[in-house]
CSV table of C-alpha atoms in Angstrom, one decimal:
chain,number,residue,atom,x,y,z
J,1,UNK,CA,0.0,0.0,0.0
J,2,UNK,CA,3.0,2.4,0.9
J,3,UNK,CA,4.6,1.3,-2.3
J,4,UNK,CA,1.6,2.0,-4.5
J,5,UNK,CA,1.1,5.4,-2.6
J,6,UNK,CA,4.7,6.9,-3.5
J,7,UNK,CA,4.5,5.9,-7.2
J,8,UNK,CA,2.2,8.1,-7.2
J,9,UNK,CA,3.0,10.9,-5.6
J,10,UNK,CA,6.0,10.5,-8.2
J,11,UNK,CA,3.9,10.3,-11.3
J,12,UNK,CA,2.1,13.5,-9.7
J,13,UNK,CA,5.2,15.3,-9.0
J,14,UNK,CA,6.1,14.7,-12.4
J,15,UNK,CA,3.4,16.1,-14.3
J,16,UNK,CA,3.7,19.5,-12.0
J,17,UNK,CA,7.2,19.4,-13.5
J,18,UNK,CA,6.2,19.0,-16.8
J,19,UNK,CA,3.0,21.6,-16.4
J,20,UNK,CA,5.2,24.1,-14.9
J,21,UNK,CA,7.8,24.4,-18.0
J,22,UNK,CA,5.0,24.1,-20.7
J,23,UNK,CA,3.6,27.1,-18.4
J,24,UNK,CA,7.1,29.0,-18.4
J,25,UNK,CA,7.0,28.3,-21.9
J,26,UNK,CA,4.2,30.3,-22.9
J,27,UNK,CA,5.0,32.6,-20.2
J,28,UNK,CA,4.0,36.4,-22.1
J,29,UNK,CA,6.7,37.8,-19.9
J,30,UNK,CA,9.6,35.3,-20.8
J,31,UNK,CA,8.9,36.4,-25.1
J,32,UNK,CA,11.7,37.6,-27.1
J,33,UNK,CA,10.9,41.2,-28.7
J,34,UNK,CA,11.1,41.6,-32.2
J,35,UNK,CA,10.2,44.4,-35.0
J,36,UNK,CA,8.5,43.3,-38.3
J,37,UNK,CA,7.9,45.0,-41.2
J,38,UNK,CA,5.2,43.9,-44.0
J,39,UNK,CA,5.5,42.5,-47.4
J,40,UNK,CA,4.9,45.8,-49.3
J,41,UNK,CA,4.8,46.5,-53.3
J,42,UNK,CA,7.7,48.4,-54.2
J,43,UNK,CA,10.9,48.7,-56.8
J,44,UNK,CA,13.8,47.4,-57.7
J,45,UNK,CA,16.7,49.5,-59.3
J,46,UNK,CA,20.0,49.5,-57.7
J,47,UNK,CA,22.8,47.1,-58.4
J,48,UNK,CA,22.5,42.7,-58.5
J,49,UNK,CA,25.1,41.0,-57.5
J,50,UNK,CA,26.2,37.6,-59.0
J,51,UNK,CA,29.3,34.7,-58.6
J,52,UNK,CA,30.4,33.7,-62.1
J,53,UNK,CA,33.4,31.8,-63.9
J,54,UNK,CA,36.7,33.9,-65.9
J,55,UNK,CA,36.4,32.4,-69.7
J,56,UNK,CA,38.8,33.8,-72.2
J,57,UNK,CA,37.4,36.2,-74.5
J,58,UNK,CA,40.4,35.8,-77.1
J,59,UNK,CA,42.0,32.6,-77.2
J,60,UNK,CA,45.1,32.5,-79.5
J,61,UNK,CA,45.7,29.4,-80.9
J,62,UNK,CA,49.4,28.5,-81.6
J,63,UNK,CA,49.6,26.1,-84.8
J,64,UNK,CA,53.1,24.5,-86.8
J,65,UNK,CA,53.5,24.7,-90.5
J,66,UNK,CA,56.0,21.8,-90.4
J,67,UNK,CA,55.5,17.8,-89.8
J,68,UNK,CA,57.6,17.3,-86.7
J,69,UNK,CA,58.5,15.1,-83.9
J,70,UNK,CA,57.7,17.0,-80.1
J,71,UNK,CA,61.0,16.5,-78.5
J,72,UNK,CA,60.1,18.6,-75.2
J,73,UNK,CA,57.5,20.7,-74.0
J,74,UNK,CA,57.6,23.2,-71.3
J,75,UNK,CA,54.3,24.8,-71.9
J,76,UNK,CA,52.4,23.9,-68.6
J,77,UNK,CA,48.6,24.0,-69.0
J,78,UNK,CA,47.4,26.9,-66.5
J,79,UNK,CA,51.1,28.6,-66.6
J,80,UNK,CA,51.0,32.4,-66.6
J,81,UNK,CA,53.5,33.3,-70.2
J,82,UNK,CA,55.0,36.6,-71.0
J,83,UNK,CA,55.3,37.2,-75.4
J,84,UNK,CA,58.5,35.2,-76.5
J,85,UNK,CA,58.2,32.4,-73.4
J,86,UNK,CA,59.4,29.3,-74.8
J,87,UNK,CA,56.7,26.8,-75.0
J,88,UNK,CA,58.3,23.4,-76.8
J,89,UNK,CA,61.0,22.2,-78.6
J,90,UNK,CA,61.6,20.1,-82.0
J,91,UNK,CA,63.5,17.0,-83.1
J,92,UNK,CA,66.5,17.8,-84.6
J,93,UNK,CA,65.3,14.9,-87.4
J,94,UNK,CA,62.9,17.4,-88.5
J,95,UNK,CA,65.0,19.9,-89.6
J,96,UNK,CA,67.1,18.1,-91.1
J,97,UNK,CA,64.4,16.2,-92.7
J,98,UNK,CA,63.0,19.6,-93.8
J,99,UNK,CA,66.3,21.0,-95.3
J,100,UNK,CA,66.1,18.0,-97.9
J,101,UNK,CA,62.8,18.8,-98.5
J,102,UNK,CA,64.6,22.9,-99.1
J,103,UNK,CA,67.3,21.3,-101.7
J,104,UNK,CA,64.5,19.1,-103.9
J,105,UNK,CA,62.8,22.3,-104.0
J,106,UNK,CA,66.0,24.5,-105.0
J,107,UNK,CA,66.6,21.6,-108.3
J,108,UNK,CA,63.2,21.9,-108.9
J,109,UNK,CA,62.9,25.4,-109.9
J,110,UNK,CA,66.1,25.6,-111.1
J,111,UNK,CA,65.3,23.2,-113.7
J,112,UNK,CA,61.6,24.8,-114.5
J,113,UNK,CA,63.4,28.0,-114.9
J,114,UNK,CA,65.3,26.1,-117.7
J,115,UNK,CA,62.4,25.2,-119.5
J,116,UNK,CA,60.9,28.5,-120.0
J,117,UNK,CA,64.1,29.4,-121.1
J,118,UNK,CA,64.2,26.6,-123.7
J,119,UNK,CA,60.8,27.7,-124.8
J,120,UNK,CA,61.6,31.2,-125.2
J,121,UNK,CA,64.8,30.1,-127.2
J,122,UNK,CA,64.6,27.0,-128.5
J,123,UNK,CA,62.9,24.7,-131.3
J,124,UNK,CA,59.4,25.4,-130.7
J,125,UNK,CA,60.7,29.3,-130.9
J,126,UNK,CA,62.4,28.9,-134.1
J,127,UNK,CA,60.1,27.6,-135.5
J,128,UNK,CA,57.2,30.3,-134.4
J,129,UNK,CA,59.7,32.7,-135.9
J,130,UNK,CA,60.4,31.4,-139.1
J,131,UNK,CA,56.5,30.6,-139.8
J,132,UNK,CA,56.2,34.3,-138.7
J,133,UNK,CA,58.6,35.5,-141.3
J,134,UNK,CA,56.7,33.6,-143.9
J,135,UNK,CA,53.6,34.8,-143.2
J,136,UNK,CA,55.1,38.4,-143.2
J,137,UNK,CA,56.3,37.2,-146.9
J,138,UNK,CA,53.7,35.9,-148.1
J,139,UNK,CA,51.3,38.7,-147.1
J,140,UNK,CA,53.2,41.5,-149.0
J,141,UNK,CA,53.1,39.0,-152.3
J,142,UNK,CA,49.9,39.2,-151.8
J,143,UNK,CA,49.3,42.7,-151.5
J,144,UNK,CA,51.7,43.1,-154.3
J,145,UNK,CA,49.4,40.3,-156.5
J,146,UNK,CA,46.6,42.0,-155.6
J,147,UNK,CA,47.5,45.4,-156.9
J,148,UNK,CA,49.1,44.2,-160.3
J,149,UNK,CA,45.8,42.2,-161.1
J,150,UNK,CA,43.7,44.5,-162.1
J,151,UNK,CA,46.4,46.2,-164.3
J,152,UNK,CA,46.4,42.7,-166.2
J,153,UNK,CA,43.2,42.0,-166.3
J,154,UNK,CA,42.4,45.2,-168.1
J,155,UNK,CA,45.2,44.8,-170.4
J,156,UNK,CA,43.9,41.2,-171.3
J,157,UNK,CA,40.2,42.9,-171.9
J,158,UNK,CA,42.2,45.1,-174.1
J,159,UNK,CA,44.0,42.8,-176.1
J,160,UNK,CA,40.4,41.4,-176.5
J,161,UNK,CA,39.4,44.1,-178.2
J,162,UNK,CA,41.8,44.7,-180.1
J,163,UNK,CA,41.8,40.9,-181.3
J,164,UNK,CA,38.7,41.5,-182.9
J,165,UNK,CA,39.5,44.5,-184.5
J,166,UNK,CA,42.4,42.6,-186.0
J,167,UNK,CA,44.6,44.7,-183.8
J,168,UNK,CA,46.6,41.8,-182.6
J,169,UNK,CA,47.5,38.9,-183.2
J,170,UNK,CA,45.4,35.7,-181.6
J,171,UNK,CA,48.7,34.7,-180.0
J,172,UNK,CA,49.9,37.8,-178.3
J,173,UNK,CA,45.8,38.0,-176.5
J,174,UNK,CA,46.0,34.4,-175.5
J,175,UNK,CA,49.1,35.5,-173.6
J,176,UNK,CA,47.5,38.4,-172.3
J,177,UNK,CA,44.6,36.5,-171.1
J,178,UNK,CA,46.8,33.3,-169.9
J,179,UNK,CA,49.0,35.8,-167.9
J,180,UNK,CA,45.5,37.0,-165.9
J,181,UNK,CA,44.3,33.5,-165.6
J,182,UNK,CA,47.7,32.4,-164.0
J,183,UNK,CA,48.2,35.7,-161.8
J,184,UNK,CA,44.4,35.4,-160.5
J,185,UNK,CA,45.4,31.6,-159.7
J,186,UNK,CA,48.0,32.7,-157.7
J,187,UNK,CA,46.9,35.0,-155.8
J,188,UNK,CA,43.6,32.7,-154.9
J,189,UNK,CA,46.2,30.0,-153.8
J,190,UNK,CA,48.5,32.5,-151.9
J,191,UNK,CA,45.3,33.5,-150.3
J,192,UNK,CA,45.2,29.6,-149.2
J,193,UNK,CA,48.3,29.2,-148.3
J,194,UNK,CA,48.0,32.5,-146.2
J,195,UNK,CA,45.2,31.5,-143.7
J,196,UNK,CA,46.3,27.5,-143.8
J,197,UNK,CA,49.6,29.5,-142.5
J,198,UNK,CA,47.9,32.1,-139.9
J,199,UNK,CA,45.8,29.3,-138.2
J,200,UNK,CA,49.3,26.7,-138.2
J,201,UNK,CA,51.1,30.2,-136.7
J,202,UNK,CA,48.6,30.6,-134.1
J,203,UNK,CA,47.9,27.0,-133.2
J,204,UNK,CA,52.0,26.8,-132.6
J,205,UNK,CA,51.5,29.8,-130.6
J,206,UNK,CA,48.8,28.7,-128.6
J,207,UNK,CA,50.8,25.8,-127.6
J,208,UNK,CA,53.7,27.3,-126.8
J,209,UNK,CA,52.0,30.1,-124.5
J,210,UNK,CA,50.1,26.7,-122.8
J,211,UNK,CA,53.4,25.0,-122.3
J,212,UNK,CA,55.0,28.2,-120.7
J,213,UNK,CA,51.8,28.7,-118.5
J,214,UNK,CA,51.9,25.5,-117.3
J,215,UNK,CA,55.6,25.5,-116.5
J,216,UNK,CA,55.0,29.0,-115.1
J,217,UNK,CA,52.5,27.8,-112.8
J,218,UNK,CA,54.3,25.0,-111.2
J,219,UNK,CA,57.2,27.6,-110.6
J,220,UNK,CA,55.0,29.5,-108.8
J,221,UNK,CA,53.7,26.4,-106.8
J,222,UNK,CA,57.8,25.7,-106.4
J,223,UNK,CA,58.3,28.3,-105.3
J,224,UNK,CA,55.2,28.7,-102.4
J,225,UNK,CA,56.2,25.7,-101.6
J,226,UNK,CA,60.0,27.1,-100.8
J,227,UNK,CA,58.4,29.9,-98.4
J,228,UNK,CA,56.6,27.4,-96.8
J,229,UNK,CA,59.6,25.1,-96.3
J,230,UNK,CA,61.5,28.3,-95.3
J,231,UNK,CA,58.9,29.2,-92.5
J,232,UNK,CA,59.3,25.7,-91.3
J,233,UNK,CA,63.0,26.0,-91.4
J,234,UNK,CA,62.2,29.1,-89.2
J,235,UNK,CA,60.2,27.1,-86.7
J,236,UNK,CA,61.9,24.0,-86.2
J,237,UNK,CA,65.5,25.5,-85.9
J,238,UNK,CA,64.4,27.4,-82.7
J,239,UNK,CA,62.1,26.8,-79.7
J,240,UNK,CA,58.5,27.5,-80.3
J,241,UNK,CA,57.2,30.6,-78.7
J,242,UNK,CA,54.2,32.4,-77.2
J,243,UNK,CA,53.0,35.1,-79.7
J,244,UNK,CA,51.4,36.8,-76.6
J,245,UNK,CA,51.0,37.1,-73.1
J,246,UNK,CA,48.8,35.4,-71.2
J,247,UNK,CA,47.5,31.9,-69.8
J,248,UNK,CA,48.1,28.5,-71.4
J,249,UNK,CA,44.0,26.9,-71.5
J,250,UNK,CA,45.4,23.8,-73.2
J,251,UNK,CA,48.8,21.9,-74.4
J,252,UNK,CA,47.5,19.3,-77.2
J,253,UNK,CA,50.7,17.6,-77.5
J,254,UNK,CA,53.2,15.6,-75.3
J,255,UNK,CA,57.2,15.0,-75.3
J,256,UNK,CA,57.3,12.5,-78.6
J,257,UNK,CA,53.8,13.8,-80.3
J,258,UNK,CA,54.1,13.4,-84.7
J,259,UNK,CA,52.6,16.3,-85.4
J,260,UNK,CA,51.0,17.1,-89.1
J,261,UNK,CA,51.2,20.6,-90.8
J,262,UNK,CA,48.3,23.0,-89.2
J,263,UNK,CA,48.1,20.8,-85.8
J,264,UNK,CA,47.7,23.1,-83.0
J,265,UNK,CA,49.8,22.9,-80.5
J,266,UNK,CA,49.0,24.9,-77.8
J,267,UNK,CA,46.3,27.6,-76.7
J,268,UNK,CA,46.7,30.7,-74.7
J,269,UNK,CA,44.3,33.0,-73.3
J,270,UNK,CA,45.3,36.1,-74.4
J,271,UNK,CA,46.3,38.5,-71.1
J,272,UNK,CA,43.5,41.5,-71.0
J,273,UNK,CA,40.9,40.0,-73.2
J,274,UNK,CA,39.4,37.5,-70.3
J,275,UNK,CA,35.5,37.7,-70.0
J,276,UNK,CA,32.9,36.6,-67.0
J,277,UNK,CA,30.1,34.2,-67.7
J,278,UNK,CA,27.1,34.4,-65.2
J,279,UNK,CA,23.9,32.3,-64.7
J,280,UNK,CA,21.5,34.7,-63.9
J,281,UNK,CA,17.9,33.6,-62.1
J,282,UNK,CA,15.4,33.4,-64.9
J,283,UNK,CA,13.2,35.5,-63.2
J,284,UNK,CA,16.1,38.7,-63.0
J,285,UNK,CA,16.6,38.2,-66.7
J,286,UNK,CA,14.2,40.5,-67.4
J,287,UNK,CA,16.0,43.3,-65.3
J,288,UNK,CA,19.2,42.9,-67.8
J,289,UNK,CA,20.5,44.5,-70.9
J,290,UNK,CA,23.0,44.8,-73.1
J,291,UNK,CA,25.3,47.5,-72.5
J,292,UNK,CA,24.3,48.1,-68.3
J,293,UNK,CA,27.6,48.8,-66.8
J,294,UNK,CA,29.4,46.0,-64.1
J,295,UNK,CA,31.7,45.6,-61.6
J,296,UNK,CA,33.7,43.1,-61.5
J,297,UNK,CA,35.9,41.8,-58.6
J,298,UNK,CA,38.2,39.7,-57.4
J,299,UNK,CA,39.8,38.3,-54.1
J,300,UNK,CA,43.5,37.1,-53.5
J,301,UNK,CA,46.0,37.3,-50.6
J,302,UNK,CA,47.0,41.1,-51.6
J,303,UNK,CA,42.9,41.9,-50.9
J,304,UNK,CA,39.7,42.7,-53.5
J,305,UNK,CA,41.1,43.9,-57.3
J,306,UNK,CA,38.4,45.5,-58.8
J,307,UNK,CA,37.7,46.0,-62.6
J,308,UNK,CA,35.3,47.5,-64.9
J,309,UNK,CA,32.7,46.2,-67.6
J,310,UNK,CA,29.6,46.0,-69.1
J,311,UNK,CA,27.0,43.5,-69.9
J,312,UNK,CA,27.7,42.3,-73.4
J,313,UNK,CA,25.6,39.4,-74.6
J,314,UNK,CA,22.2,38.5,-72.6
J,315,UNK,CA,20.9,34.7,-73.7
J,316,UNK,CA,17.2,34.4,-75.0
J,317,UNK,CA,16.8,31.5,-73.8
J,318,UNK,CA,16.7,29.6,-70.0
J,319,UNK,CA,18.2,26.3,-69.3
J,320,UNK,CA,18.4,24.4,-66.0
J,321,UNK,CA,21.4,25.6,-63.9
J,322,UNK,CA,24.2,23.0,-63.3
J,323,UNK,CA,23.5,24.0,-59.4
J,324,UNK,CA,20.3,22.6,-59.3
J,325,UNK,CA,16.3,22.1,-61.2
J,326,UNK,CA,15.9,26.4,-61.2
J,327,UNK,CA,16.1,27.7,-64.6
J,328,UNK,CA,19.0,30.3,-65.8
J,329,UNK,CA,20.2,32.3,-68.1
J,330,UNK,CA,23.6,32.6,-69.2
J,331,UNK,CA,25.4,36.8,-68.9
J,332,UNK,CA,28.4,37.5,-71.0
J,333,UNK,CA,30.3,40.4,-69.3
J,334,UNK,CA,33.2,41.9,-71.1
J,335,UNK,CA,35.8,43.8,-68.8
J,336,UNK,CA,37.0,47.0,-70.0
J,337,UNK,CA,40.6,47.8,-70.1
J,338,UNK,CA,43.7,45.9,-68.8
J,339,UNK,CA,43.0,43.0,-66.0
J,340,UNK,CA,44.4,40.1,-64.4
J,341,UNK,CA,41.6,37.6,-64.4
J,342,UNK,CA,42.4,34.3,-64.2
J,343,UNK,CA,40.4,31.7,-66.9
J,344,UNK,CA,38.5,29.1,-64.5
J,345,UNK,CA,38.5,31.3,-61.3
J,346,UNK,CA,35.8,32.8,-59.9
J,347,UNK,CA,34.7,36.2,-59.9
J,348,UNK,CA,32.1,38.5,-58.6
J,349,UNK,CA,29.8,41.0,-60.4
J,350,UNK,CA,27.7,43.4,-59.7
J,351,UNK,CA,25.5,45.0,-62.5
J,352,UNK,CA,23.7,48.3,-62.3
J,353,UNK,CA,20.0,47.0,-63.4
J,354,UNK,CA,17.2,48.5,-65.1
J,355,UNK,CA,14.5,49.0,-62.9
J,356,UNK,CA,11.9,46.3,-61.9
J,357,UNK,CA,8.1,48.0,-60.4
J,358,UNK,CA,5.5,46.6,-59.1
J,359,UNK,CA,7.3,43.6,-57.1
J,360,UNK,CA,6.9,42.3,-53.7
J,361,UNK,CA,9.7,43.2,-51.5
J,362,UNK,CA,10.9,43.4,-47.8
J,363,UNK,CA,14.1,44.1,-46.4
J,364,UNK,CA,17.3,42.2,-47.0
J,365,UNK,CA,17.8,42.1,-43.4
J,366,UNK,CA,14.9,40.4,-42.7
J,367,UNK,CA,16.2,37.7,-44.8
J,368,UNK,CA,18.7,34.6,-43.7
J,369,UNK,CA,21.1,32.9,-46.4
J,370,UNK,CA,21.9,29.3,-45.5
J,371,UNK,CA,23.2,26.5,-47.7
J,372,UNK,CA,22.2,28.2,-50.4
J,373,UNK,CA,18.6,28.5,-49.3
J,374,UNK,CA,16.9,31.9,-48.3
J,375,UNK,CA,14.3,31.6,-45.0
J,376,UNK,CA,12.8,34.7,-43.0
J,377,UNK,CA,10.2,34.1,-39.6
J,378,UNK,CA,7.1,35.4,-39.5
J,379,UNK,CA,5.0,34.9,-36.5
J,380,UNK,CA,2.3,32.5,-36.7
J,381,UNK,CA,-0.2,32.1,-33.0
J,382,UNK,CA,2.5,34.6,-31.2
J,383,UNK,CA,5.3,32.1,-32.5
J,384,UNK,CA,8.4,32.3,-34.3
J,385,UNK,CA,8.1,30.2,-37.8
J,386,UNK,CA,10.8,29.8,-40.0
J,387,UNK,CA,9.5,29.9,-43.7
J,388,UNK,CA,11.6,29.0,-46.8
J,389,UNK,CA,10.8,31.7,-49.6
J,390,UNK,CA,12.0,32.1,-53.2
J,391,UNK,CA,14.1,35.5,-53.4
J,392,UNK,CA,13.7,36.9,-57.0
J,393,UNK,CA,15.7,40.5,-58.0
J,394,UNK,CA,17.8,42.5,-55.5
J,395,UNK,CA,19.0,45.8,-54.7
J,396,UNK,CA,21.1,47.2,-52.0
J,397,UNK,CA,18.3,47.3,-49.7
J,398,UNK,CA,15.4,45.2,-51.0
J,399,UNK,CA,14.6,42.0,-51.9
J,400,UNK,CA,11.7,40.4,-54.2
J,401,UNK,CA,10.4,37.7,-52.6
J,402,UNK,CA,8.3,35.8,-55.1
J,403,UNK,CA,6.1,33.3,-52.6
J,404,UNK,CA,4.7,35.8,-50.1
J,405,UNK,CA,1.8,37.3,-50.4
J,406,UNK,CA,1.8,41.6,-50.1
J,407,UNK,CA,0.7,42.3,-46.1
J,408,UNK,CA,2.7,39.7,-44.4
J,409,UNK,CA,4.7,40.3,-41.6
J,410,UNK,CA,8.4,39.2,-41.3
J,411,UNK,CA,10.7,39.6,-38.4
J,412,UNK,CA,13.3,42.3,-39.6
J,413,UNK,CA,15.6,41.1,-36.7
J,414,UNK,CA,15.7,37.1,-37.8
J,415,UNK,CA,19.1,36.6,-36.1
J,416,UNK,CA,17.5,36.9,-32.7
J,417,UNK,CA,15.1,34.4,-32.8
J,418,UNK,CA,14.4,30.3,-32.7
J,419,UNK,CA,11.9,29.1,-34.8
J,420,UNK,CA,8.9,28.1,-32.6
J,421,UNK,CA,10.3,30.9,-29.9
J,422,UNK,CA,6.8,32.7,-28.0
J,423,UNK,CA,7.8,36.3,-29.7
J,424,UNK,CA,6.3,39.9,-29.1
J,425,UNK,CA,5.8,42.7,-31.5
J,426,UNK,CA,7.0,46.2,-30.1
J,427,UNK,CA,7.6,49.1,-32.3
């Protein structure tokens, strides 16, 4: 009976216990005081501020003209180079392999230099010359036939007449007439002989012009091809160097790489031209343009370096961020002027927006960042509630909160609160 009597005075005792905290709990004098402010319509115009990547905005690719063998490379990929840093050097085999290639080339327009000398000078020549000279010959008998024709002819219509007038003899007109018969003959097959004689000239002529054009042109080739074999000579007698300054983005080749004409080797971000890429919020798209102005800056052990830029290019279209299932939209922002950003690092940007009216907002110090994920408390039955909420554009000041409705009060003063804390309201 004594047993059963002090169990329960101990189950008794221990529901006063438990009474009297849930009673200090809810205690109005033991509530934390906080301010709130409500969710009000307002606008947003000041600067946004964004974490994006470096991306080179020239990239100057460094190529070989030559077939070579790689026989070191000191090009490091992500290496800071100055103009003239050596970035690999060549197998002596391929210069010598290339000089070979120079003396082939040397016999081979020496000896198509021949040939158009030959064609200027030799057979085919003499012969063009000599039909020439008989052309020339044979066209001033002509012109001399052609003048002493008529002369005959009349004299022959002459001796005609005079035939039947008994003026002459039948013998001395036959001549007449026989010498205008031959002399017309003549001339038609001079005539005949000329044109046969033009079209041989100029067929011969033709020919020879084809067979000089077409030793011309592979002179010419030989001779493209010497430059060539020069500027490879140029390249594989000395180490390869950077044409710029900058960073090296990518080494394509290794110690012992056969490389083939027009292989790139190597690819370096040129110093000064480095851009930022951003994924921008869907939603805050619509507060960007090309040409707003930005800020870009960077931290290392020497403190913030801070450049500036402009929004260039401003992507029509969203896609889901790498981060997670929201949707973005890719920023270009071009940096004015000389910088040191690093491709691959990151960098931070703040862009003076255009304005954005009409939007929900409260105060950015109502809100709390954590993980990646925005929350602020409002107070729900006299209690502290922690609500996630979807932050939209920012400012300065203000942010757009895009899941509460206009009127709702948040806790400006987050920091000093518990979520399901009793809390009271004071001004």
């Amino acid at each position: 009976m004594f047993n059963l009597t002090k169990k329960k005075i101990i189950i008794i005792a221990g529901i006063v216990l438990v009474s009297g905290g849930l009673f200090l709990k809810v205690d109005p004098f033991n509530a934390t005081q906080v301010k709130v402010e409500n969710v009000r319509v307002g606008a947003l115009s000041n600067e946004g501020m964004y974490s994006g990547t470096v991306i080179p905005g020239k990239l100057v690719p460094v190529f070989i003209e030559a077939p070579a063998v790689v026989e070191s490379v000191m090009a490091v990929q992500g290496e800071e180079v100055e103009e003239g840093t050596e970035l690999m050097v060549f197998s002596n085999k391929s210069l010598l392999e290339n000089e070979k290639q120079l003396k082939i080339n040397a016999l081979d327009v020496q000896d198509a230099e021949l040939r158009i000398a030959d064609l200027n000078s030799g057979t085919l020549k003499l012969e063009l010359d000599n039909k020439q000279l008989e052309i020339k010959s044979l066209e001033q008998s002509i012109k001399n036939e052609s003048k002493k024709l008529p002369v005959v002819e009349k004299q022959a219509k002459t001796y005609e007449k005079l035939l039947a007038q008994d003026g002459v003899s039948s013998i001395e007109a036959n001549q007449k007439l026989m010498e205008y018969e031959e002399l017309k003959t003549k001339l038609d097959l001079n005539k005949q002989k000329y044109s046969l004689m033009t079209v041989s000239y100029e067929s011969l002529r033709r020919q020879l012009n084809i067979d000089e054009a077409k030793i011309k042109s592979e002179l010419s080739k030989l001779k493209l091809q010497r430059e060539t074999l020069q500027i490879r000579e140029e390249q594989l007698k000395d180490p390869l160097k950077s044409p710029v300054s900058g960073i090296v983005v990518n080494v394509d080749v290794m110690e012992g790489s056969v490389i083939s004409p027009g292989e790139r080797l190597v690819a370096i971000a040129a110093k000064g031209e480095n851009r930022v890429i951003l994924e921008v919020p869907s939603y805050e798209a619509e507060t960007l343009a090309k040409g707003q102005k930005a800020k870009i800056i960077t931290r290392d052990s020497s403190g913030d370096n801070t450049y500036v830029g402009y929004v260039d290019k401003v992507s029509s279209a969203a896609v889901s961020s790498a981060k997670g299932n929201n949707k973005v939209v890719s920023v270009e922002i071009a940096v004015t002027g000389e910088n040191n950003l690093k491709p691959g690092f990151i960098a931070d940007v703040q862009i003076s927006k255009k304005e954005k009216a009409d939007v929900p907002v409260v105060n950015n110090f109502s809100v709390l960042e954590e993980g990646g994920k925005y929350f602020v408390y409002v107070i729900e039955n006299g209690l502290a509630k922690k609500r996630e909420v979807q932050i939209g554009a920012r400012s300065l000041n203000n942010y757009e909160v895009l899941d509460l409705p206009v009127g709702t009060q948040v806790i400006v003063n987050p920091f000093k609160v518990k979520a399901g804390e009793k809390v009271k309201v004071v001004k």
